[in-house]
């Protein structure tokens, strides 16, 4: 990693592990991934001055259409989780201002129905499809540079799911 990239900050971000009553986790298939079958949990940047929980609920609503009234916050990750972008994405994402993301994750229990999920709630949509999966499947569905973070989140939240 060159000195310029090493000197870039991490983008503040929140991630949401949304679980249903059967203990399955929501994943969405990304619209913008050209590499094929990339699924991920809802996540996004934290705006300046925005608190973690409101940011998580905003991102969840934008990406899934799930309203805050349909979820219960169960837990927050103990630590921030970091990942670096692969070289081919550096400079292309987020205006080249960040080397990757630093994320706090929240575990949320979904109390709604599948019909409450609306991927077109926000324009532009981030996901083109969605499904419920076993938590252990998550690291196999995410892009390679986020696998370590997904393994850590599954391990930390496993007993609460």
PDB file of C-alpha atoms in Angstrom:
ATOM      1  CA  UNK A   1       0.000   0.000   0.000  1.00  0.00           C
ATOM      2  CA  UNK A   2       1.462   3.348  -0.982  1.00  0.00           C
ATOM      3  CA  UNK A   3       1.821   6.210   1.498  1.00  0.00           C
ATOM      4  CA  UNK A   4      -1.057   8.203  -0.002  1.00  0.00           C
ATOM      5  CA  UNK A   5      -3.521   5.335   0.448  1.00  0.00           C
ATOM      6  CA  UNK A   6      -2.146   4.445   3.880  1.00  0.00           C
ATOM      7  CA  UNK A   7      -2.791   8.053   4.931  1.00  0.00           C
ATOM      8  CA  UNK A   8      -6.449   8.035   3.908  1.00  0.00           C
ATOM      9  CA  UNK A   9      -9.065   7.725   6.662  1.00  0.00           C
ATOM     10  CA  UNK A  10     -11.717   5.035   7.002  1.00  0.00           C
ATOM     11  CA  UNK A  11     -15.301   6.013   6.171  1.00  0.00           C
ATOM     12  CA  UNK A  12     -17.562   5.912   9.266  1.00  0.00           C
ATOM     13  CA  UNK A  13     -20.269   3.356   8.620  1.00  0.00           C
ATOM     14  CA  UNK A  14     -23.026   1.364  10.286  1.00  0.00           C
ATOM     15  CA  UNK A  15     -24.049  -2.190   9.425  1.00  0.00           C
ATOM     16  CA  UNK A  16     -27.323  -3.922  10.229  1.00  0.00           C
ATOM     17  CA  UNK A  17     -27.781  -7.634  10.833  1.00  0.00           C
ATOM     18  CA  UNK A  18     -31.562  -7.955  10.489  1.00  0.00           C
ATOM     19  CA  UNK A  19     -32.857 -11.282  11.781  1.00  0.00           C
ATOM     20  CA  UNK A  20     -36.346 -12.714  11.567  1.00  0.00           C
ATOM     21  CA  UNK A  21     -38.198 -14.841  14.097  1.00  0.00           C
ATOM     22  CA  UNK A  22     -36.715 -18.014  12.576  1.00  0.00           C
ATOM     23  CA  UNK A  23     -33.159 -16.777  13.235  1.00  0.00           C
ATOM     24  CA  UNK A  24     -32.440 -16.112   9.557  1.00  0.00           C
ATOM     25  CA  UNK A  25     -30.577 -13.024   8.343  1.00  0.00           C
ATOM     26  CA  UNK A  26     -31.630 -10.599   5.605  1.00  0.00           C
ATOM     27  CA  UNK A  27     -29.252 -10.232   2.671  1.00  0.00           C
ATOM     28  CA  UNK A  28     -29.699  -8.174  -0.465  1.00  0.00           C
ATOM     29  CA  UNK A  29     -28.120  -8.754  -3.871  1.00  0.00           C
ATOM     30  CA  UNK A  30     -26.229  -5.621  -4.855  1.00  0.00           C
ATOM     31  CA  UNK A  31     -27.269  -3.872  -8.052  1.00  0.00           C
ATOM     32  CA  UNK A  32     -23.846  -2.324  -8.689  1.00  0.00           C
ATOM     33  CA  UNK A  33     -21.649  -5.429  -8.432  1.00  0.00           C
ATOM     34  CA  UNK A  34     -20.320  -6.406 -11.839  1.00  0.00           C
ATOM     35  CA  UNK A  35     -18.588  -9.515 -10.477  1.00  0.00           C
ATOM     36  CA  UNK A  36     -21.822 -11.417 -10.185  1.00  0.00           C
ATOM     37  CA  UNK A  37     -23.471 -12.890  -7.145  1.00  0.00           C
ATOM     38  CA  UNK A  38     -22.645 -10.376  -4.383  1.00  0.00           C
ATOM     39  CA  UNK A  39     -25.032 -10.360  -1.425  1.00  0.00           C
ATOM     40  CA  UNK A  40     -24.693  -8.254   1.703  1.00  0.00           C
ATOM     41  CA  UNK A  41     -26.443  -7.048   4.814  1.00  0.00           C
ATOM     42  CA  UNK A  42     -27.679  -3.438   4.862  1.00  0.00           C
ATOM     43  CA  UNK A  43     -24.944  -0.934   5.614  1.00  0.00           C
ATOM     44  CA  UNK A  44     -24.034   2.636   4.874  1.00  0.00           C
ATOM     45  CA  UNK A  45     -22.257   5.790   5.860  1.00  0.00           C
ATOM     46  CA  UNK A  46     -22.957   7.722   9.010  1.00  0.00           C
ATOM     47  CA  UNK A  47     -23.669  11.366   8.189  1.00  0.00           C
ATOM     48  CA  UNK A  48     -21.814  14.153   9.997  1.00  0.00           C
ATOM     49  CA  UNK A  49     -23.419  14.658  13.398  1.00  0.00           C
ATOM     50  CA  UNK A  50     -25.620  11.565  13.056  1.00  0.00           C
ATOM     51  CA  UNK A  51     -25.818   9.088  15.930  1.00  0.00           C
ATOM     52  CA  UNK A  52     -25.289   5.359  15.379  1.00  0.00           C
ATOM     53  CA  UNK A  53     -28.813   4.044  16.054  1.00  0.00           C
ATOM     54  CA  UNK A  54     -30.643   6.648  13.925  1.00  0.00           C
ATOM     55  CA  UNK A  55     -28.095   6.031  11.133  1.00  0.00           C
ATOM     56  CA  UNK A  56     -28.770   2.284  11.284  1.00  0.00           C
ATOM     57  CA  UNK A  57     -32.537   2.772  11.149  1.00  0.00           C
ATOM     58  CA  UNK A  58     -32.202   5.264   8.269  1.00  0.00           C
ATOM     59  CA  UNK A  59     -29.970   2.925   6.253  1.00  0.00           C
ATOM     60  CA  UNK A  60     -32.287  -0.006   6.910  1.00  0.00           C
ATOM     61  CA  UNK A  61     -35.318   1.991   5.745  1.00  0.00           C
ATOM     62  CA  UNK A  62     -33.503   3.285   2.648  1.00  0.00           C
ATOM     63  CA  UNK A  63     -32.190  -0.111   1.562  1.00  0.00           C
ATOM     64  CA  UNK A  64     -35.080  -2.387   2.572  1.00  0.00           C
ATOM     65  CA  UNK A  65     -38.140  -0.206   3.132  1.00  0.00           C
ATOM     66  CA  UNK A  66     -38.416  -1.614   6.678  1.00  0.00           C
ATOM     67  CA  UNK A  67     -39.738   1.065   9.016  1.00  0.00           C
ATOM     68  CA  UNK A  68     -38.195   1.562  12.472  1.00  0.00           C
ATOM     69  CA  UNK A  69     -41.467   0.510  14.135  1.00  0.00           C
ATOM     70  CA  UNK A  70     -40.948  -3.036  12.787  1.00  0.00           C
ATOM     71  CA  UNK A  71     -37.573  -3.658  14.424  1.00  0.00           C
ATOM     72  CA  UNK A  72     -36.082  -4.010  17.884  1.00  0.00           C
ATOM     73  CA  UNK A  73     -32.417  -3.269  18.532  1.00  0.00           C
ATOM     74  CA  UNK A  74     -30.945  -6.324  20.248  1.00  0.00           C
ATOM     75  CA  UNK A  75     -27.213  -5.538  20.386  1.00  0.00           C
ATOM     76  CA  UNK A  76     -24.373  -3.335  19.198  1.00  0.00           C
ATOM     77  CA  UNK A  77     -20.961  -4.704  18.246  1.00  0.00           C
ATOM     78  CA  UNK A  78     -18.362  -4.306  20.992  1.00  0.00           C
ATOM     79  CA  UNK A  79     -15.777  -2.894  18.636  1.00  0.00           C
ATOM     80  CA  UNK A  80     -15.531  -1.156  15.309  1.00  0.00           C
ATOM     81  CA  UNK A  81     -14.703  -3.428  12.400  1.00  0.00           C
ATOM     82  CA  UNK A  82     -12.384  -2.233   9.638  1.00  0.00           C
ATOM     83  CA  UNK A  83     -11.845  -3.286   6.057  1.00  0.00           C
ATOM     84  CA  UNK A  84      -9.693  -1.915   3.263  1.00  0.00           C
ATOM     85  CA  UNK A  85     -10.932  -1.576  -0.288  1.00  0.00           C
ATOM     86  CA  UNK A  86      -9.156  -3.670  -2.901  1.00  0.00           C
ATOM     87  CA  UNK A  87      -6.812  -1.679  -5.152  1.00  0.00           C
ATOM     88  CA  UNK A  88      -9.165  -1.750  -8.128  1.00  0.00           C
ATOM     89  CA  UNK A  89     -11.840   0.100  -6.108  1.00  0.00           C
ATOM     90  CA  UNK A  90      -9.576   2.678  -4.451  1.00  0.00           C
ATOM     91  CA  UNK A  91     -10.225   6.086  -5.944  1.00  0.00           C
ATOM     92  CA  UNK A  92     -13.487   4.920  -7.537  1.00  0.00           C
ATOM     93  CA  UNK A  93     -15.673   4.746  -4.425  1.00  0.00           C
ATOM     94  CA  UNK A  94     -16.555   7.698  -2.195  1.00  0.00           C
ATOM     95  CA  UNK A  95     -14.623  10.151  -4.373  1.00  0.00           C
ATOM     96  CA  UNK A  96     -11.308   8.539  -3.445  1.00  0.00           C
ATOM     97  CA  UNK A  97     -11.460  10.090   0.052  1.00  0.00           C
ATOM     98  CA  UNK A  98     -11.333   6.801   2.003  1.00  0.00           C
ATOM     99  CA  UNK A  99      -9.204   3.672   2.084  1.00  0.00           C
ATOM    100  CA  UNK A 100     -12.074   1.541   3.387  1.00  0.00           C
ATOM    101  CA  UNK A 101     -14.698   1.558   6.087  1.00  0.00           C
ATOM    102  CA  UNK A 102     -14.850   1.442   9.860  1.00  0.00           C
ATOM    103  CA  UNK A 103     -18.115  -0.095  10.919  1.00  0.00           C
ATOM    104  CA  UNK A 104     -20.198  -0.510  14.028  1.00  0.00           C
ATOM    105  CA  UNK A 105     -22.785  -3.245  13.628  1.00  0.00           C
ATOM    106  CA  UNK A 106     -26.237  -3.543  15.144  1.00  0.00           C
ATOM    107  CA  UNK A 107     -28.289  -6.705  15.538  1.00  0.00           C
ATOM    108  CA  UNK A 108     -31.984  -5.963  14.912  1.00  0.00           C
ATOM    109  CA  UNK A 109     -34.968  -8.285  15.297  1.00  0.00           C
ATOM    110  CA  UNK A 110     -37.515  -7.937  12.479  1.00  0.00           C
ATOM    111  CA  UNK A 111     -41.102  -8.030  13.695  1.00  0.00           C
ATOM    112  CA  UNK A 112     -42.809  -7.463  10.370  1.00  0.00           C
ATOM    113  CA  UNK A 113     -43.861  -9.587   7.419  1.00  0.00           C
ATOM    114  CA  UNK A 114     -41.889 -10.279   4.257  1.00  0.00           C
ATOM    115  CA  UNK A 115     -44.356  -7.997   2.454  1.00  0.00           C
ATOM    116  CA  UNK A 116     -42.994  -5.089   4.566  1.00  0.00           C
ATOM    117  CA  UNK A 117     -39.700  -5.310   2.660  1.00  0.00           C
ATOM    118  CA  UNK A 118     -39.536  -2.935  -0.302  1.00  0.00           C
ATOM    119  CA  UNK A 119     -36.228  -2.703  -2.161  1.00  0.00           C
ATOM    120  CA  UNK A 120     -37.507   0.292  -4.147  1.00  0.00           C
ATOM    121  CA  UNK A 121     -38.195   2.429  -1.073  1.00  0.00           C
ATOM    122  CA  UNK A 122     -35.208   4.623  -1.955  1.00  0.00           C
ATOM    123  CA  UNK A 123     -34.099   5.935  -5.331  1.00  0.00           C
ATOM    124  CA  UNK A 124     -31.729   4.637  -6.440  1.00  0.00           C
ATOM    125  CA  UNK A 125     -32.257   1.150  -5.047  1.00  0.00           C
ATOM    126  CA  UNK A 126     -29.159  -0.674  -3.755  1.00  0.00           C
ATOM    127  CA  UNK A 127     -30.457  -4.219  -4.007  1.00  0.00           C
ATOM    128  CA  UNK A 128     -32.174  -6.021  -6.880  1.00  0.00           C
ATOM    129  CA  UNK A 129     -33.184  -9.097  -4.880  1.00  0.00           C
ATOM    130  CA  UNK A 130     -33.252 -10.286  -1.270  1.00  0.00           C
ATOM    131  CA  UNK A 131     -33.593 -13.437   0.811  1.00  0.00           C
ATOM    132  CA  UNK A 132     -33.289 -14.843   4.335  1.00  0.00           C
ATOM    133  CA  UNK A 133     -30.181 -16.975   4.993  1.00  0.00           C
ATOM    134  CA  UNK A 134     -28.583 -18.912   7.815  1.00  0.00           C
ATOM    135  CA  UNK A 135     -26.024 -16.716   9.654  1.00  0.00           C
ATOM    136  CA  UNK A 136     -23.208 -19.162   8.841  1.00  0.00           C
ATOM    137  CA  UNK A 137     -23.811 -18.601   5.105  1.00  0.00           C
ATOM    138  CA  UNK A 138     -23.030 -14.877   5.286  1.00  0.00           C
ATOM    139  CA  UNK A 139     -19.235 -15.009   4.785  1.00  0.00           C
ATOM    140  CA  UNK A 140     -19.727 -17.142   1.662  1.00  0.00           C
ATOM    141  CA  UNK A 141     -22.111 -14.606   0.097  1.00  0.00           C
ATOM    142  CA  UNK A 142     -20.161 -11.381   0.608  1.00  0.00           C
ATOM    143  CA  UNK A 143     -17.390  -9.966  -1.600  1.00  0.00           C
ATOM    144  CA  UNK A 144     -13.960 -11.326  -0.580  1.00  0.00           C
ATOM    145  CA  UNK A 145     -12.623  -8.137   1.043  1.00  0.00           C
ATOM    146  CA  UNK A 146     -15.514  -8.106   3.571  1.00  0.00           C
ATOM    147  CA  UNK A 147     -15.446 -11.819   4.538  1.00  0.00           C
ATOM    148  CA  UNK A 148     -13.351 -11.313   7.684  1.00  0.00           C
ATOM    149  CA  UNK A 149     -15.757  -8.670   9.018  1.00  0.00           C
ATOM    150  CA  UNK A 150     -18.765 -10.896   8.318  1.00  0.00           C
ATOM    151  CA  UNK A 151     -17.148 -13.812  10.139  1.00  0.00           C
ATOM    152  CA  UNK A 152     -16.492 -11.562  13.155  1.00  0.00           C
ATOM    153  CA  UNK A 153     -20.076 -10.240  13.207  1.00  0.00           C
ATOM    154  CA  UNK A 154     -21.596 -13.728  12.941  1.00  0.00           C
ATOM    155  CA  UNK A 155     -19.375 -14.931  15.783  1.00  0.00           C
ATOM    156  CA  UNK A 156     -20.146 -11.956  18.026  1.00  0.00           C
ATOM    157  CA  UNK A 157     -23.930 -12.053  17.517  1.00  0.00           C
ATOM    158  CA  UNK A 158     -24.341 -15.856  17.209  1.00  0.00           C
ATOM    159  CA  UNK A 159     -25.788 -16.432  20.695  1.00  0.00           C
ATOM    160  CA  UNK A 160     -28.237 -13.519  20.373  1.00  0.00           C
ATOM    161  CA  UNK A 161     -29.683 -14.449  16.983  1.00  0.00           C
TER     162      UNK A 161
END
